[in-house]
XYZ file of C-alpha atoms in Angstrom:
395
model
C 0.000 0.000 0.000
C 2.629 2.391 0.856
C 4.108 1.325 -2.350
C 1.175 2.456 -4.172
C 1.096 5.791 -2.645
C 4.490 6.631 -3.405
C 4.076 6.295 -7.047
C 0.905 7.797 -6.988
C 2.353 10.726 -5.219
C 5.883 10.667 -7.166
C 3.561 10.896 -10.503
C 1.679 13.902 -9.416
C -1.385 12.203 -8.955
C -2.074 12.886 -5.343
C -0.536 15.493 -2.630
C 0.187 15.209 1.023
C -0.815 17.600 3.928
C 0.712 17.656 7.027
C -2.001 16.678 9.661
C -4.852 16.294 6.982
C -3.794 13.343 4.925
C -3.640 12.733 1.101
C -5.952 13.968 -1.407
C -6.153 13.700 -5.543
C -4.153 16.468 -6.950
C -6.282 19.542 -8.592
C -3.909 19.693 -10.740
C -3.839 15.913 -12.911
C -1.265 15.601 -15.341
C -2.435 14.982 -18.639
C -1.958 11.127 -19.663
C -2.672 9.748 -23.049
C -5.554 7.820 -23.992
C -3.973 6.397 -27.018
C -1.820 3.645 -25.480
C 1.580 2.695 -27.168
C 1.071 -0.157 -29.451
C 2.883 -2.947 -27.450
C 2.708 -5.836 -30.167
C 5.787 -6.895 -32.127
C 5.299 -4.419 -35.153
C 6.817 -0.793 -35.892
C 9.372 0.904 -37.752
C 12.518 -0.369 -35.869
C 13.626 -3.907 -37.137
C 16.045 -5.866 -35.830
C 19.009 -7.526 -38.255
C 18.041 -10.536 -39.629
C 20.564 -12.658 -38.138
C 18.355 -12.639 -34.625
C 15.850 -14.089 -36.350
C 18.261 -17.186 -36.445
C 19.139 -17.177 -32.973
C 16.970 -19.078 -30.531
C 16.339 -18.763 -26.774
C 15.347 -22.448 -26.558
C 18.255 -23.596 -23.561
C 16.607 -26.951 -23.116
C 16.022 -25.896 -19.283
C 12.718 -24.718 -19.453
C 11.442 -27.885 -17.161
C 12.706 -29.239 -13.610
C 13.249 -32.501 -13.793
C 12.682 -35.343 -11.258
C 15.415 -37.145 -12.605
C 18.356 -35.136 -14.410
C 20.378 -36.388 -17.420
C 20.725 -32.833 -18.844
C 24.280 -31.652 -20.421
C 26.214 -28.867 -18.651
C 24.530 -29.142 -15.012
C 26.643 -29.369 -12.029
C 24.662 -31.149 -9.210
C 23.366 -27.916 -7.025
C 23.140 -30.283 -4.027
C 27.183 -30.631 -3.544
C 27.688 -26.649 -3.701
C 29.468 -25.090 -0.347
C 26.763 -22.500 0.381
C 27.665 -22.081 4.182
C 31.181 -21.498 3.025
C 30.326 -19.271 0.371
C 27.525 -16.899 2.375
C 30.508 -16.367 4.767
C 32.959 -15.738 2.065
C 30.228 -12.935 0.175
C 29.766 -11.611 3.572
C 33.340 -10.597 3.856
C 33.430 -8.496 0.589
C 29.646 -6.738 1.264
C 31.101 -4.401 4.071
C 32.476 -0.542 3.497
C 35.645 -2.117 4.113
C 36.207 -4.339 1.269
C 38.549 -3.698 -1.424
C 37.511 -0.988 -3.584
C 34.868 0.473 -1.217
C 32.519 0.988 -4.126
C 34.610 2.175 -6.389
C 35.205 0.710 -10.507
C 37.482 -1.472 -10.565
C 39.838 -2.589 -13.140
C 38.121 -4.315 -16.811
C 40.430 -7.519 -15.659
C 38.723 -8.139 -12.805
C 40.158 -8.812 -8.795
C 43.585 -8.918 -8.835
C 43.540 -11.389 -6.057
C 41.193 -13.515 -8.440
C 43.299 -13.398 -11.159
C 46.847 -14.652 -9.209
C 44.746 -17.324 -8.192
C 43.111 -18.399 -11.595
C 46.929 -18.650 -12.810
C 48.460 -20.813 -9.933
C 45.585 -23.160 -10.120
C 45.756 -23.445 -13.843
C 49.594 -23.697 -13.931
C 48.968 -26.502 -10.904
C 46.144 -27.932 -12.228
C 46.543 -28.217 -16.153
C 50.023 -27.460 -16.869
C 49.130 -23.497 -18.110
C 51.300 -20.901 -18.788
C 49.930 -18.029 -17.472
C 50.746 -14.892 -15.533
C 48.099 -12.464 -13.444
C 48.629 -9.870 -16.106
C 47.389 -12.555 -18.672
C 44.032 -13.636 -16.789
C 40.442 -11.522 -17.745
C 37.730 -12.457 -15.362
C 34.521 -12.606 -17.691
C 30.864 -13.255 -17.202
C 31.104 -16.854 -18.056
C 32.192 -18.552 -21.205
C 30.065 -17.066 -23.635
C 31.685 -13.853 -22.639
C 35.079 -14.393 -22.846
C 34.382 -15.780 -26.779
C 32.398 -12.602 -27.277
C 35.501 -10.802 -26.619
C 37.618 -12.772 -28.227
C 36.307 -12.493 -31.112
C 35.562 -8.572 -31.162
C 39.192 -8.168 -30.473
C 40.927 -10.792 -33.424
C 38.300 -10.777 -36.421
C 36.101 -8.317 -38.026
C 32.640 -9.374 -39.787
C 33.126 -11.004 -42.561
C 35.928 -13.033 -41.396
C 35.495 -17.090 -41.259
C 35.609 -18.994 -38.007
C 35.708 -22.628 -37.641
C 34.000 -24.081 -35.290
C 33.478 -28.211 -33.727
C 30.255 -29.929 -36.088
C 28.415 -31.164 -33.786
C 29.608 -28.443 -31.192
C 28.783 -26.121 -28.722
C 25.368 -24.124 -29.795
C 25.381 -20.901 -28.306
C 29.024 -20.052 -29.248
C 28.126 -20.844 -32.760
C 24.876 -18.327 -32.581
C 26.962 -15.904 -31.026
C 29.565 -15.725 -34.008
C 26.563 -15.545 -36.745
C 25.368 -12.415 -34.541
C 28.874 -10.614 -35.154
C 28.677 -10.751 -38.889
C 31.386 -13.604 -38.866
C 31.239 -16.610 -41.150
C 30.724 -19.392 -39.371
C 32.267 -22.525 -40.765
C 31.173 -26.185 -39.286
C 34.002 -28.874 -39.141
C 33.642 -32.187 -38.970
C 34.873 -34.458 -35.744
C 35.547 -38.223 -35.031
C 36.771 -40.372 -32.440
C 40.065 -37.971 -32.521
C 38.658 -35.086 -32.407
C 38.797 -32.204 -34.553
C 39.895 -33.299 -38.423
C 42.397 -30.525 -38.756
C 42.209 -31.934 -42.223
C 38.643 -30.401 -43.020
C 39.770 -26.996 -41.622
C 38.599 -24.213 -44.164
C 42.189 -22.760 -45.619
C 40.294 -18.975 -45.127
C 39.972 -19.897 -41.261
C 41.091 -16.681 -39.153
C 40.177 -18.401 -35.836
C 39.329 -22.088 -34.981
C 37.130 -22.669 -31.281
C 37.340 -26.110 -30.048
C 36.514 -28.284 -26.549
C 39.341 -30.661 -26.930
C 39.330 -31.499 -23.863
C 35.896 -32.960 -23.665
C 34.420 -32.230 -26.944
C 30.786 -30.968 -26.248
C 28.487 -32.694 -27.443
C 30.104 -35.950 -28.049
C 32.790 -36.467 -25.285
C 35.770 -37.694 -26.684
C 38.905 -35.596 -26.410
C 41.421 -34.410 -29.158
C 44.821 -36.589 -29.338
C 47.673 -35.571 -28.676
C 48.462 -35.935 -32.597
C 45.115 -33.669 -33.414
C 46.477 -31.033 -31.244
C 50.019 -30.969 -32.577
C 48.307 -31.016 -36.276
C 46.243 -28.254 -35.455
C 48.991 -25.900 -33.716
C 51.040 -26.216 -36.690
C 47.663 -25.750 -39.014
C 47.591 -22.438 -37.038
C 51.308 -21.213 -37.834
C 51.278 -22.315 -41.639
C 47.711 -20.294 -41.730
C 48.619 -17.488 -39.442
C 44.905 -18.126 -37.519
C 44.479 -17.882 -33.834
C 42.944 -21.001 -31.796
C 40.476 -20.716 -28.796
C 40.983 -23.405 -26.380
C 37.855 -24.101 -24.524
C 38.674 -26.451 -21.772
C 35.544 -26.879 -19.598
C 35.209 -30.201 -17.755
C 38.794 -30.903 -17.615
C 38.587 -30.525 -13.673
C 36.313 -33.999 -14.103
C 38.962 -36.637 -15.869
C 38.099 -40.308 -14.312
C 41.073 -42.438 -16.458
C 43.567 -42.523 -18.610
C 46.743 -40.092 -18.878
C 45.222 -36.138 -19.045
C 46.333 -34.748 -22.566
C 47.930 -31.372 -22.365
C 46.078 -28.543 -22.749
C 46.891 -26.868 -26.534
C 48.140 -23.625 -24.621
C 50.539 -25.649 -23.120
C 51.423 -27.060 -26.243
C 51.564 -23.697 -28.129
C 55.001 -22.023 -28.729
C 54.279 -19.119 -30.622
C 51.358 -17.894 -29.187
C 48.421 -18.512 -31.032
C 46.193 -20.212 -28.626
C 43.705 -18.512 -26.334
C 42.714 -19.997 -23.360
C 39.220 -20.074 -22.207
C 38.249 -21.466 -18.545
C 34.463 -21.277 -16.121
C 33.649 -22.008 -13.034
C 29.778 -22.811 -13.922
C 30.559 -26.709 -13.377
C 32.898 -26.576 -10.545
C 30.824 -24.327 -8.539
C 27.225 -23.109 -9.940
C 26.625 -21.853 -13.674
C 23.861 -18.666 -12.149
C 27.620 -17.116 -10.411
C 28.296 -16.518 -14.423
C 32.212 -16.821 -13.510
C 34.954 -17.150 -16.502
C 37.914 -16.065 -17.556
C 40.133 -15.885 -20.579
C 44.118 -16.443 -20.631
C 45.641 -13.898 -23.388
C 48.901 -14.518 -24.874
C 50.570 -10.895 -24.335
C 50.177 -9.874 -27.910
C 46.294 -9.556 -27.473
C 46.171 -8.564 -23.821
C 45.886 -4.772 -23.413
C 43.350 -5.054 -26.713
C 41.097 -7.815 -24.617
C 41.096 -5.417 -21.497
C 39.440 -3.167 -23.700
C 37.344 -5.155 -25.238
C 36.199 -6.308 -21.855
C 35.753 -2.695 -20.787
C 33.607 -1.762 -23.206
C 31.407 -4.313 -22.696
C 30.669 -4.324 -19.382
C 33.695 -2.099 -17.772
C 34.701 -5.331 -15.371
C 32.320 -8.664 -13.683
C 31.043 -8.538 -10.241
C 33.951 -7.930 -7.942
C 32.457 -8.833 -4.300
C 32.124 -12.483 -6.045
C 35.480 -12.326 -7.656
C 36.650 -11.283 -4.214
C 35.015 -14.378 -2.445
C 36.128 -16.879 -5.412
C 39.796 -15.254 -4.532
C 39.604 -16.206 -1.003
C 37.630 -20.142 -1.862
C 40.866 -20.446 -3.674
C 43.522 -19.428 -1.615
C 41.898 -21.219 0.971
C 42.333 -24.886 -0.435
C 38.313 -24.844 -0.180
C 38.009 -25.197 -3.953
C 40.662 -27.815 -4.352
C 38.650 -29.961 -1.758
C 35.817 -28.922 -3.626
C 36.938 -30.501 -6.846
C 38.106 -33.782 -5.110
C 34.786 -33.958 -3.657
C 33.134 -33.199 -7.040
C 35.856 -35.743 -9.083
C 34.760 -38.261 -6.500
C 31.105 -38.202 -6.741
C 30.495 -37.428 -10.453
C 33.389 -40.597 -11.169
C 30.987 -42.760 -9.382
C 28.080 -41.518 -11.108
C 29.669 -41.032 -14.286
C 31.190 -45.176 -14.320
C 27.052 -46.099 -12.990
C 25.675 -44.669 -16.111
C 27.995 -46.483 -18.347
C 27.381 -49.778 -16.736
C 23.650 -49.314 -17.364
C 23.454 -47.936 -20.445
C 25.472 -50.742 -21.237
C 23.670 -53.834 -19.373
C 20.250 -52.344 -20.716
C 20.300 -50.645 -23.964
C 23.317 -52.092 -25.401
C 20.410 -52.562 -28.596
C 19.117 -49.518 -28.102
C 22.058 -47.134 -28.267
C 26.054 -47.103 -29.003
C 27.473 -44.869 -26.065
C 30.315 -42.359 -27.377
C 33.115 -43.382 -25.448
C 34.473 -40.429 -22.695
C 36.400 -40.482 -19.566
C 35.900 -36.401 -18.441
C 32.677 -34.459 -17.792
C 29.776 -34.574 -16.641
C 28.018 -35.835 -19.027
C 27.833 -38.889 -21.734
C 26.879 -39.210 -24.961
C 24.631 -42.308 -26.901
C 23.527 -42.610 -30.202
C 20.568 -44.186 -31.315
C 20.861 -47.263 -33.508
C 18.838 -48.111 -36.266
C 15.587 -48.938 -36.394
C 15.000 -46.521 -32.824
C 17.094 -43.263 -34.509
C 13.880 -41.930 -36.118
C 12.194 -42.347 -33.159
C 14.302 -40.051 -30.952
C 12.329 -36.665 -30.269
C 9.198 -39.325 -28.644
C 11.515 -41.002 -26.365
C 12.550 -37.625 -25.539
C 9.442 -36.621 -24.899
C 8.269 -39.723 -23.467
C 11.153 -39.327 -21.163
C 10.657 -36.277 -20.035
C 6.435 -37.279 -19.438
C 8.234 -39.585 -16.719
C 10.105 -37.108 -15.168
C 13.477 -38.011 -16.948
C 15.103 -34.784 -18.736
C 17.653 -35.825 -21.563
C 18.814 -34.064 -24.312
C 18.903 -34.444 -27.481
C 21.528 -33.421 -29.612
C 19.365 -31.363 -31.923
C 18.900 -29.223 -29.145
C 22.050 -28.440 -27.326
C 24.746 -29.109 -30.574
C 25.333 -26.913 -33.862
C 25.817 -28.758 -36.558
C 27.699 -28.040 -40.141
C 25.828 -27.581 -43.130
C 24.345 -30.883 -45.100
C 24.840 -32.973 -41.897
């Protein structure tokens, strides 16, 4: 109610006396009783491109049971630990006492990204070199603003990662769809125009294999003899359950060309919207700015607390916890999907992430979007590749 009055009063539709009470004002200002035409038409139009683009995540539902690519179980999350740690850097005294801070984000943050990434994965990477970004999709927007202009092709994983690929098309750049197999990427297909080439090799989303070490030494020297860039996505590498981990490509990468691309949205939650990019030095002062302009720098009181979960050792027990539990999970699935639909479906074989990949045989692959469906009638959320994965064209 006092709500109501407030606007009512802030608008000029009613005036306060002192002792009396509120009456309407004599003095109404004038509204207009043709009401803005609120449907989707006008004169402003959007570029076509967004026409393309679709806001479809595959999320829309909860799910009893959750099979769902790119969700960290919520459940396992250290909230008393973190509420404590956000508590710290929501007082006057914090660093930067409300103040702008700097486009690459916490300096504490950013130390700690590159000791746990030089620990962790073998990364070659200095403070100076680390950009804290809103997530993944983020640190790609920036990339590319700062390397390519529109026009300019990228190649990109087919089946890959869809949003990235949307993202590109909304930049003007030509997006170019390569093939992948059991290897990974087939440097082979790569377009000869290519300017910049994203990849998961780690974990190749959707599928789930990663590159070998013979892809990744193809494609760094694909990158010198074509002068292109490389953007090294590496999520789910935290989550490896056998075999000898593969060195990242930045660690692979002598001259430079590889970008490095990390998140925290499956090591701690995806709604913090925490990433960051490593920048070899040639591009770092331009990806400051880029980051600037977008969004001047990310939330600092969580970059603050993120600073501190590191430095703590609370995120390395974190991840052992998480390695632990989604290992168990992740070796469960397999066993079933092999004991029960070993008809039914060929699983892609994986040993990182948290998720797995099948395929439907013949004659169930035409049925697919019902058992989806089906599936999700029962409270089982799945998803099909259609709906998380670009694909290239003619496939």
């Amino acid at each position: 109610m006092t709500a109501a009055y407030d606007r009512l009063w802030g608008e000029g539709f009613v005036v306060s006396r002192v002792g009396a009470g509120t009456f309407v004002s004599d003095h109404l200002p004038r509204v207009a009783h043709n009401a803005p035409d609120r449907q989707p038409t006008g004169p402003l139009r959007a570029r076509p491109v967004w026409e393309s683009v679709s806001l479809a995540t595959g999320f829309a539902r909860e799910a009893r049971y959750d099979f769902r690519t790119g969700l960290p179980d919520a459940t396992l999350f250290p909230y008393g630990a973190w509420r404590r740690l956000i508590a710290r850097h929501m007082v006057p005294e914090a660093p930067g006492r409300g103040v702008y801070g700097h486009p690459a984000g916490h300096a504490r943050l950013r130390e700690a990204i590159a000791r746990h990434v030089g620990i962790s994965r073998g990364v070659q990477a200095l403070p100076e070199d680390v950009v804290i970004t809103n997530g993944t999709q983020q640190a790609l927007d920036i990339i590319a603003r700062v390397i390519l202009e529109p026009g300019d092709v990228i190649a990109v994983e087919a089946p890959g990662y869809m949003p990235p690929d949307m993202l590109f098309r909304s930049l003007g750049l030509a997006v170019r769809g390569v093939r992948v197999d059991r290897q990974g990427l087939d440097v082979a297909a790569l377009p000869e125009t290519a300017r910049l080439v994203y990849v998961t090799p780690s974990h190749q989303y959707p599928l789930g294999m990663a590159m070998s070490l013979q892809r990744r030494l193809a494609l760094l020297s694909w990158a010198d003899a074509h002068n292109a860039a490389i953007v090294e996505d590496d999520y789910d590498s935290e989550f490896r359950f056998g075999g000898r981990p593969i060195e990242p490509l930045q660690t692979l990468d002598r001259n430079g060309r590889v970008i490095y691309v990390g998140s925290f949205s499956k090591t701690m939650l995806p709604t913090l919207r925490l990433g960051f990019v490593v920048a070899p030095p040639a591009l770092r002062d331009a990806v400051y700015k880029a980051k600037y302009v977008t969004d001047w720098h990310s939330a600092l009181p969580a970059q603050g607390a993120l600073a501190e979960f590191i430095d703590q050792g609370g995120f390395a027990r974190h991840i052992r916890k998480l390695r632990s539990v989604y290992e168990k999970r992740h070796h469960l699935i397999r066993a079933i999907l092999a004991r029960d639909f070993d008809k039914q479906l060929e699983v892609v074989p994986s040993a990182a992430g948290l998720h797995l990949t099948a395929l439907v045989l013949e004659p169930y692959a035409h049925h697919t979007p019902t058992i989806v469906r089906r599936a999700a009638d029962l409270g089982v959320e799945v998803h099909e590749l259609s709906q998380v994965a670009a694909r290239a064209k003619g496939q």
